[in-house]
XYZ file of C-alpha atoms in Angstrom:
519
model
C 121.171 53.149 120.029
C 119.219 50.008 119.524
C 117.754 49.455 116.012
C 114.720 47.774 115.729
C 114.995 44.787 113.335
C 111.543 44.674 112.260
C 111.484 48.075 110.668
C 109.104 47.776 107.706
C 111.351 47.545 104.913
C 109.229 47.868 101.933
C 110.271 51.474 100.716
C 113.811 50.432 101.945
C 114.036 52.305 105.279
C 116.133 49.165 106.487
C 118.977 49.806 103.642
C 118.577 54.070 104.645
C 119.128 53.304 108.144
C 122.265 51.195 107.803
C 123.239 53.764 105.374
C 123.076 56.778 108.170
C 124.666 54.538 110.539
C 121.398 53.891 112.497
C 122.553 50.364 114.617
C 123.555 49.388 117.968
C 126.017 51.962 118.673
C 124.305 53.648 121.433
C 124.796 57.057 121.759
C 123.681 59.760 123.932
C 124.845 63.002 123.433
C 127.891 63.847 120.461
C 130.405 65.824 118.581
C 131.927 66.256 115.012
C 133.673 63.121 115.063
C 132.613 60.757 118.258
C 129.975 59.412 119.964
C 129.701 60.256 124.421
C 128.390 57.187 125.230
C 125.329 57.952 127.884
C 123.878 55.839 130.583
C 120.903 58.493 130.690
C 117.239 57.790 130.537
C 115.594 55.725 127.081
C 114.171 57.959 124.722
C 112.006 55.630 122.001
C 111.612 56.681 118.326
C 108.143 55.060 116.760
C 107.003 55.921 113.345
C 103.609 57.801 112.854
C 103.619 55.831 109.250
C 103.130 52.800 110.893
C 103.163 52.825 114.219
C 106.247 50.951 114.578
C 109.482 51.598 116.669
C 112.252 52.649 114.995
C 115.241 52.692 117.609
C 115.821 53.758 120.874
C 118.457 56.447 122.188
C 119.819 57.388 126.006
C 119.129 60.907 126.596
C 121.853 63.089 127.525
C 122.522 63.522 131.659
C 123.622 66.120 133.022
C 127.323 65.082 133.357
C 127.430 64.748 129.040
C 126.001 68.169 129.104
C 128.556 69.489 131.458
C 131.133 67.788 129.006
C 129.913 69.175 125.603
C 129.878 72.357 127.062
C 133.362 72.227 128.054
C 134.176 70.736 125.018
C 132.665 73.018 122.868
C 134.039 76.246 124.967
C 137.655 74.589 123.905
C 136.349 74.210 120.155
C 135.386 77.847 119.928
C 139.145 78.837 120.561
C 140.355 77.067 117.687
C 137.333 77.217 115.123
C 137.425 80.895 115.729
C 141.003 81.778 114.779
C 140.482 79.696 111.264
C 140.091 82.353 108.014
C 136.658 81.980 107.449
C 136.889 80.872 104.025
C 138.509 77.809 105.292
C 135.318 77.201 107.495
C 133.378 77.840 104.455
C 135.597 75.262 102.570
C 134.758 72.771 105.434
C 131.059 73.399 105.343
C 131.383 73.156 101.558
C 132.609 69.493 102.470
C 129.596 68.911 104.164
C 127.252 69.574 101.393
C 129.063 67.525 99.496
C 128.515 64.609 101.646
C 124.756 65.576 102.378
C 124.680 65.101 98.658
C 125.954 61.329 99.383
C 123.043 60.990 101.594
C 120.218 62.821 100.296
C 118.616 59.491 99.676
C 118.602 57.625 102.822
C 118.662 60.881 104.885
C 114.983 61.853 102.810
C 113.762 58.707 103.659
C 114.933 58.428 107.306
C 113.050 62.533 107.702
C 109.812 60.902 106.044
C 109.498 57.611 108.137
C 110.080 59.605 110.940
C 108.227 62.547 110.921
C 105.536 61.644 108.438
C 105.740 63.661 105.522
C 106.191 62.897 102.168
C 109.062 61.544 100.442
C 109.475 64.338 98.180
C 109.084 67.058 101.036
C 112.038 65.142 102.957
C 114.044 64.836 100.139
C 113.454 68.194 99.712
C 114.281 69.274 103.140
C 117.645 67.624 102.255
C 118.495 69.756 99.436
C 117.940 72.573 101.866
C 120.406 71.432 103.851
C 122.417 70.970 100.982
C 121.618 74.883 99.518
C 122.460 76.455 102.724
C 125.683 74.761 102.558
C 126.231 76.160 98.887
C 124.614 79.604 100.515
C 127.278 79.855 103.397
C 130.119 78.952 101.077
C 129.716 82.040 99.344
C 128.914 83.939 102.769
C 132.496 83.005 104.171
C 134.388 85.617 101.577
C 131.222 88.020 102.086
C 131.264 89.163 106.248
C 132.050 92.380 105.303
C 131.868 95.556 107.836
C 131.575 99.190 106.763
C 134.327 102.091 106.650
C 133.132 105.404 108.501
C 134.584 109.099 108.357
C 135.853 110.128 110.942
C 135.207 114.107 111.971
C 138.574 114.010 113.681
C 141.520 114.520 111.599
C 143.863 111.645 111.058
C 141.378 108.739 112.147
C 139.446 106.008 110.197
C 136.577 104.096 111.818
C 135.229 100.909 110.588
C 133.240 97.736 112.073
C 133.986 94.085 112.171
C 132.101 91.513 113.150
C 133.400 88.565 115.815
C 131.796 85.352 116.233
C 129.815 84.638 119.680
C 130.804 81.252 120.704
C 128.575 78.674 121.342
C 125.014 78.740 119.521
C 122.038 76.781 121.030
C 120.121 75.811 118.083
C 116.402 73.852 119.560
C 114.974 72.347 116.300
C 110.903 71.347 116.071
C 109.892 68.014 114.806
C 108.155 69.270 111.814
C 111.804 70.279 109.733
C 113.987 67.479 111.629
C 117.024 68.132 109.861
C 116.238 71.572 107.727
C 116.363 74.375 109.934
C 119.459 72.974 112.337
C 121.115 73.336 108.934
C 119.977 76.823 108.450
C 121.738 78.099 111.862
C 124.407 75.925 111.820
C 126.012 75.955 108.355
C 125.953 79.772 109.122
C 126.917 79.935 112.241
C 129.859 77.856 111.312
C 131.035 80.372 108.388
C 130.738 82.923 111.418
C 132.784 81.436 113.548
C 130.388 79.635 115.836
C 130.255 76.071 117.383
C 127.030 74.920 117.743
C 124.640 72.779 119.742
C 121.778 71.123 118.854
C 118.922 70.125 120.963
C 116.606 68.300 118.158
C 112.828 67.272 119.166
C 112.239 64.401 121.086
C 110.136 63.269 118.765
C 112.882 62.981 115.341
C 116.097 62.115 117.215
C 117.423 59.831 114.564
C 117.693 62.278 112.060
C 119.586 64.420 114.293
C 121.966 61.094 115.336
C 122.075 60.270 111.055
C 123.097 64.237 110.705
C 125.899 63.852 113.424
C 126.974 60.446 111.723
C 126.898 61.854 107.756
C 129.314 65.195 109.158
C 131.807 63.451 111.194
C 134.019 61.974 108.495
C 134.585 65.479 107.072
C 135.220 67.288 110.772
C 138.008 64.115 111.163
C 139.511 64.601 107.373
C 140.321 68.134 108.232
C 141.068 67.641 112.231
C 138.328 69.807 113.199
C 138.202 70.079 116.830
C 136.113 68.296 118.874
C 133.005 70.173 120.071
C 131.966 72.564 116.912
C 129.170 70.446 116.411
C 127.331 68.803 119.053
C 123.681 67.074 119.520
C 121.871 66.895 123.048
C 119.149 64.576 123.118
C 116.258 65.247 125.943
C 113.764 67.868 126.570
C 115.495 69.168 129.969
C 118.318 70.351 127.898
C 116.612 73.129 126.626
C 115.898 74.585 129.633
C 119.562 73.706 130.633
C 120.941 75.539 127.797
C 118.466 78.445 127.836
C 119.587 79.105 131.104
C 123.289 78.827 130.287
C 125.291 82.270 130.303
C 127.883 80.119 128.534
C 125.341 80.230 125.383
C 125.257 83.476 124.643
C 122.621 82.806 121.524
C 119.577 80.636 121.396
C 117.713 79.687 118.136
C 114.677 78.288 119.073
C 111.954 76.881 116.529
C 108.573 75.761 118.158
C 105.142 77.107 119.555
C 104.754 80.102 121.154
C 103.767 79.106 124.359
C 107.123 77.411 124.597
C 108.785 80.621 122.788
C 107.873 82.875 125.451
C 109.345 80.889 128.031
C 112.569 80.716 126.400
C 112.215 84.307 125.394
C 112.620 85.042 129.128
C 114.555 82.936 130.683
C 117.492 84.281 127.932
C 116.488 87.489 127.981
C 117.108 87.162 131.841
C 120.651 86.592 131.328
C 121.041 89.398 128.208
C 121.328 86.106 125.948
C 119.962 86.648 122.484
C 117.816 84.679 120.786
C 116.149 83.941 117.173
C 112.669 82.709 117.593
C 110.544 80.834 114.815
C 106.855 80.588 116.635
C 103.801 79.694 115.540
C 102.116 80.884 111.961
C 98.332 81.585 111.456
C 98.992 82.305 107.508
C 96.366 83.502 105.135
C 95.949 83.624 101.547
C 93.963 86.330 99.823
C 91.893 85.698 97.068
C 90.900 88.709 94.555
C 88.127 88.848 92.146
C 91.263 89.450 89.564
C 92.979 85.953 91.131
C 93.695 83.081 88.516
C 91.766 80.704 90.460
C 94.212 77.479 88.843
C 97.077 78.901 90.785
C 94.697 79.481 93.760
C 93.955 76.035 93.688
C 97.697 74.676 93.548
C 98.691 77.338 96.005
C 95.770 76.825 98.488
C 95.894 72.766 98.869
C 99.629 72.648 98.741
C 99.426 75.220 101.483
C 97.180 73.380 103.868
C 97.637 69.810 103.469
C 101.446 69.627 102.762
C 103.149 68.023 105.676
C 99.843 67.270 106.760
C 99.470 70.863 107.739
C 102.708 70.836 110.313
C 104.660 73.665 108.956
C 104.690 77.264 110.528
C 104.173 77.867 106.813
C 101.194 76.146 106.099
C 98.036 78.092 104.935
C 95.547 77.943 107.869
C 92.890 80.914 106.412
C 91.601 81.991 103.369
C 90.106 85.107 102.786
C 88.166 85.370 99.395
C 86.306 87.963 97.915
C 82.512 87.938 97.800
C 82.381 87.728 94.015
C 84.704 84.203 93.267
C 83.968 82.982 96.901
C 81.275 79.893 95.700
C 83.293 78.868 92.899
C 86.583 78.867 94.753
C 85.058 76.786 97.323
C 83.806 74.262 94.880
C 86.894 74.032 93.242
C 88.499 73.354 96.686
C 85.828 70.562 97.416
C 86.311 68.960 94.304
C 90.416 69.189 94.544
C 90.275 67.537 98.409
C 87.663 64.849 97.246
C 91.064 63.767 94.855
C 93.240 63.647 97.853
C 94.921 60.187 98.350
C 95.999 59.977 102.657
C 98.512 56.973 103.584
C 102.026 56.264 103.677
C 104.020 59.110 102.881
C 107.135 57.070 101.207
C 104.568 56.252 98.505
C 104.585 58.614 95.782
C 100.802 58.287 94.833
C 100.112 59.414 98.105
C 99.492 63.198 98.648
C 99.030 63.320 102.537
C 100.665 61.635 105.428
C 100.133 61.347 109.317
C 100.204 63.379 111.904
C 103.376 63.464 114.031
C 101.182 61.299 117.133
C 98.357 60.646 118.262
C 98.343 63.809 120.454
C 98.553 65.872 117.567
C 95.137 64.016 116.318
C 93.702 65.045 119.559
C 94.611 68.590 119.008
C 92.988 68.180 115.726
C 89.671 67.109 116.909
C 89.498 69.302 119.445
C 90.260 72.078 116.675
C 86.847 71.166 114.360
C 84.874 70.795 117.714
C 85.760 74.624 118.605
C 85.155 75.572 115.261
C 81.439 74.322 115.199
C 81.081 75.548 118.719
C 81.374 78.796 117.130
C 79.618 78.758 114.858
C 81.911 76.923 111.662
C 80.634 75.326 109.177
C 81.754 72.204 107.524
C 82.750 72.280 103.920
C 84.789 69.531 103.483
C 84.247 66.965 107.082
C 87.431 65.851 108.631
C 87.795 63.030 110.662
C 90.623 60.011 111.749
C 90.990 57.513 109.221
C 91.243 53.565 110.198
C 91.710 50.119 108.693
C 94.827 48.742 106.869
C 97.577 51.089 105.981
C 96.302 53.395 109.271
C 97.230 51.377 112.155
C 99.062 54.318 113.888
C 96.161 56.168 114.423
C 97.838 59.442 112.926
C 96.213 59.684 109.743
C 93.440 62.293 109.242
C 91.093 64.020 106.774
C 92.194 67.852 105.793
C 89.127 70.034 105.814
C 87.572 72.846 105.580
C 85.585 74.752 107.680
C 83.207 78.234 106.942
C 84.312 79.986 109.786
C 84.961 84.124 110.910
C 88.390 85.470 111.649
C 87.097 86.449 115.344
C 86.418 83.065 116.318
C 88.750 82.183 119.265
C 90.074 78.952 117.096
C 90.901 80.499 113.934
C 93.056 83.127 116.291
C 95.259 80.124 117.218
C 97.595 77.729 115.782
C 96.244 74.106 115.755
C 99.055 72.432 113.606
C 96.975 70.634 111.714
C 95.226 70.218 108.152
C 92.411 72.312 109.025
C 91.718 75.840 106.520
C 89.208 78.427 107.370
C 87.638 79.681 104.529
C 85.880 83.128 105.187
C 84.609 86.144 102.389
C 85.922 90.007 102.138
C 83.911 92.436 99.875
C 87.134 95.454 99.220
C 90.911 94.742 99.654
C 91.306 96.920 102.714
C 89.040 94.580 104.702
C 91.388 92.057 103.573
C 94.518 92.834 104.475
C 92.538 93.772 107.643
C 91.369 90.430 108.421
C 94.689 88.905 107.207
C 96.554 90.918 109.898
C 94.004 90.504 112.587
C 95.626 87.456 114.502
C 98.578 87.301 116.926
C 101.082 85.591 114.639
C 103.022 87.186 111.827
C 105.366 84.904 109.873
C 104.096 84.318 106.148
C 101.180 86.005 103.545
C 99.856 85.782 100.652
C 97.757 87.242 98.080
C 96.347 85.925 94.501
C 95.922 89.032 91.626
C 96.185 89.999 88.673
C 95.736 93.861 89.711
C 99.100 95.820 89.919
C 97.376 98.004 92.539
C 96.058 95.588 94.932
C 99.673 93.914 94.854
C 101.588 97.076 95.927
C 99.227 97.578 98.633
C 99.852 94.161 99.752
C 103.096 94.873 100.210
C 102.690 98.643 101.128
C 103.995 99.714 104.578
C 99.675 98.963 104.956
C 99.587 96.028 103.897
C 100.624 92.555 105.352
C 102.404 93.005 108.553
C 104.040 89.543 108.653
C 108.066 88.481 107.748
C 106.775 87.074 104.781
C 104.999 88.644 102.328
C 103.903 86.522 98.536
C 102.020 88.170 95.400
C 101.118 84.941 93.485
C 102.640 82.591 95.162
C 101.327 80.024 98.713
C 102.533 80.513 102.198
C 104.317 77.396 102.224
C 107.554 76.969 100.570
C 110.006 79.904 101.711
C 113.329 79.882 99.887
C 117.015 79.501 101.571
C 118.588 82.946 99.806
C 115.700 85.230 101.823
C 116.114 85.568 105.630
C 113.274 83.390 107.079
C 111.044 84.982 110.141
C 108.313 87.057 111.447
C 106.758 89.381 113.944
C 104.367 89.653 116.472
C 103.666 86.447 118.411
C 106.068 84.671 115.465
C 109.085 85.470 117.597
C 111.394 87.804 115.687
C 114.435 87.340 114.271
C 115.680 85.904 110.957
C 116.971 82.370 110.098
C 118.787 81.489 106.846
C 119.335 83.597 104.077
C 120.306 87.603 103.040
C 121.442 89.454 105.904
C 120.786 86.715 109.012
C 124.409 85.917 109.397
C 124.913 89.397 111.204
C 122.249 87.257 114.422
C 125.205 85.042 115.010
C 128.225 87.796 115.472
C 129.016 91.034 117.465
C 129.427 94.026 116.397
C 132.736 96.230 117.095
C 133.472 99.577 115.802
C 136.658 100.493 115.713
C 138.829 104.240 115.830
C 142.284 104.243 114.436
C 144.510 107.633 115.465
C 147.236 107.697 113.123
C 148.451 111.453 114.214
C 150.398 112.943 116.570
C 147.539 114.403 118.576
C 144.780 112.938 120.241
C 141.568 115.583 119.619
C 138.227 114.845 121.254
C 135.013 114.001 119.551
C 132.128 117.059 119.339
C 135.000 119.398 119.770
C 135.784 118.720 123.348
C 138.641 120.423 124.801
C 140.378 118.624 128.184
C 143.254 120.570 128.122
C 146.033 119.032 131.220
């Protein structure tokens, strides 16, 4: 890797990337405690702060995939047979050194992606909570005891690990949600490989670099975690029978395709898709909590989460004033460089995202939106990237063919609801399903919310934004969201088999249902 020297160094991103062991190393494709040097194609990292390249990586050929594979096929033998509180004792390590790094890592996730320096910071101390999370999961993998109707037998289940898990991380969480599969995964018995975005390979590279020292200290094997830089190797590993679980996070255009080509092979797979969330706002709402919940919601990250809140369905009666209090809340809205703390929004992740964006508003008013708060690309000093834009607001119906899809952007469609069936009718009414929300004060409108009739997505919040899901509840959703469950509660069961198992301990060996095969 080659490390541009001109970096701007005026939040100290210079000092993080020494730090994360960012220089001229010059790696391609790695494991736990070594880099596979690559002679593959350059793969450029530029910052949509300020336009500027970071570093530059090889991408990983085909004969360093055919390696890691191998290598992590080897791992799996030995990481397996550990207890798995001693895995959990060795992913305990790594928190502890994610703690060491939460600093430069935060900052590297910010210039790099875009968002703010508190949200990568933050996305750190996931990393770090999950670690804490699946500390406490390796004592916990427990299976259930069964009665037998046969005399003389006990049944029970245990769970085994798979082997190798494909984990294909989006730009938008560089670092978070690799964290979420792996540290668990781990615990489980797993190896793991990552495939990070194209667009955020350092702060896969700076993960790889921070873990290594504590896979050496306790002569982990080679191969339990590995990092695969390049677009073709997602379709390389989707299509692997060797990888007999895929967690994929991204849109669901690309979901589908992995869906299937895994499927083909009776692969699993754990797919985060695309979000179209909506908060609903009740006459009985505290509209100050509305207003935290709302903007947070659709202009944090600069509206790239799955999470972010992309609708808002208010009811007839509070539907001017909430909109004025919006207007007035996004005319306060200070858009640059996300490593500054007086700044509230950053950039998109490149320039084609701004595109998408544009061509988002355009579809809106072709249908009929109306502008409430104008959006728009912002230029001049402190914008030279060109990925800096204006969140907005547009009057728009749930029908419309726009406000059906994802654009990940900070655009929110505001639109009214006169009783709290239509709501949760209008909430539901899009292909995605990941996270919900509703604003009341009224006990009955919040059970029906979360009623078997109410919101039919993974997520489902009474007073609380979209945005912001925490690491101790599993993390997913349905419909065109993907299925499956990433993080927290009961998720660790994705990443291990289930066996049942009969024990005869007599003399005899009777039949289930009474089945006589007498010889």
């Amino acid at each position: 890797m080659k490390s541009e020297t001109l970096v701007n160094n005026e939040f100290g991103i210079a000092e993080a990337l020494k730090a994360l062991g960012i220089n001229d190393q010059n790696p391609g494709t790695g494991t736990g405690t070594q880099w596979v040097h690559s002679n593959g194609p350059v793969l450029e990292s530029y910052s949509p702060v300020d336009g500027q390249r970071i570093a530059a990586v090889h991408q990983s050929t085909e004969a360093d995939y055919e390696a890691t594979m191998q290598r992590s096929a080897e791992a799996f033998k030995v990481w397996r047979n550990m207890p798995a509180p001693k895995r959990g004792e060795i992913v305990r390590q790594v928190g502890e050194e994610l703690r060491k790094y939460k600093e430069p890592l935060g900052k590297l996730v910010s210039y790099e992606m875009g968002k703010s320096l508190q949200e990568g910071l933050g996305e750190v101390q996931e990393m770090i909570d999950i670690c804490d999370f699946a500390v406490g999961l390796s004592r916990q993998l427990y299976g259930l005891t069964m009665h037998s109707e046969r005399p003389k037998h006990r049944m029970y289940e245990q769970w085994h690990p798979l082997g190798i898990v494909g984990i294909i991380s989006a730009f938008n969480f560089p670092v978070a949600v690799w964290s979420w599969n792996a540290a668990i995964a781990w615990v489980c018995g797993d190896v793991c490989v990552w495939k990070p975005s194209s667009k955020v390979p350092l702060c896969a590279i700076a993960c790889q670099n921070i873990i290594s020292k504590v896979f050496r200290d306790n002569q982990v094997p080679e191969g339990v975690s590995c990092v695969l830089i390049g677009n073709h190797v997602g379709d390389r590993m989707n299509n692997d029978s060797r990888v007999p679980m895929i967690s994929f996070t991204g849109s669901t255009r690309i979901g589908r395709r992995v869906a299937g080509s895994v499927a083909q092979r009776f692969g699993r797979t754990i797919l985060e898709l695309g979000g179209n969330n909506a908060i609903i706002v009740s006459e009985h709402a505290d509209l100050n909590m509305v207003l935290v919940g709302t903007v947070f919601g659709a202009v944090g990250t600069a509206g790239q989460r799955c999470t972010t809140t992309r609708r808002l369905i208010v009811h007839e009666s509070v539907y001017d004033k909430t909109l004025n209090v919006l207007k007035n809340a996004y005319g306060q809205l200070s858009i640059g460089n996300p490593l500054n703390p007086a700044n509230h929004v950053g950039p998109l992740i490149d320039k084609g995202a701004v595109q998408q964006y544009l061509d988002a508003i355009e579809h809106a008013k072709k249908e009929g939106g109306k502008m409430v708060v104008e959006g728009g690309v912002l230029e001049g000093e402190g914008y030279e990237s060109g990925c800096y834009v204006k969140p907005c607001i547009v009057e728009a119906m749930n029908s419309y063919q726009i406000v059906q899809e994802e654009t990940f952007a900070p655009i929110l469609y505001v639109m009214k609801y006169k009783t709290i069936d239509e709501a949760i009718s209008l909430q539901n009414d899009v292909p995605q399903g990941l996270s919900s929300a509703i604003f009341t004060n009224n006990m009955r409108e919040m059970e029906q919310f979360l009623s078997q009739e109410g919101s039919d997505c993974g997520i489902a919040n009474v007073n609380i934004g979209t945005s912001g899901a925490e690491i101790g509840g599993a993390f997913g959703g349905e419909k065109e969201t993907g299925g499956g469950r990433e993080s927290g509660s009961d998720s660790w069961k994705a990443y291990m088999r289930r066996q049942t198992n009969t024990i005869n301990y007599s003399s005899t060996l009777p039949l289930a249902q009474g089945i006589k095969f007498d010889l």
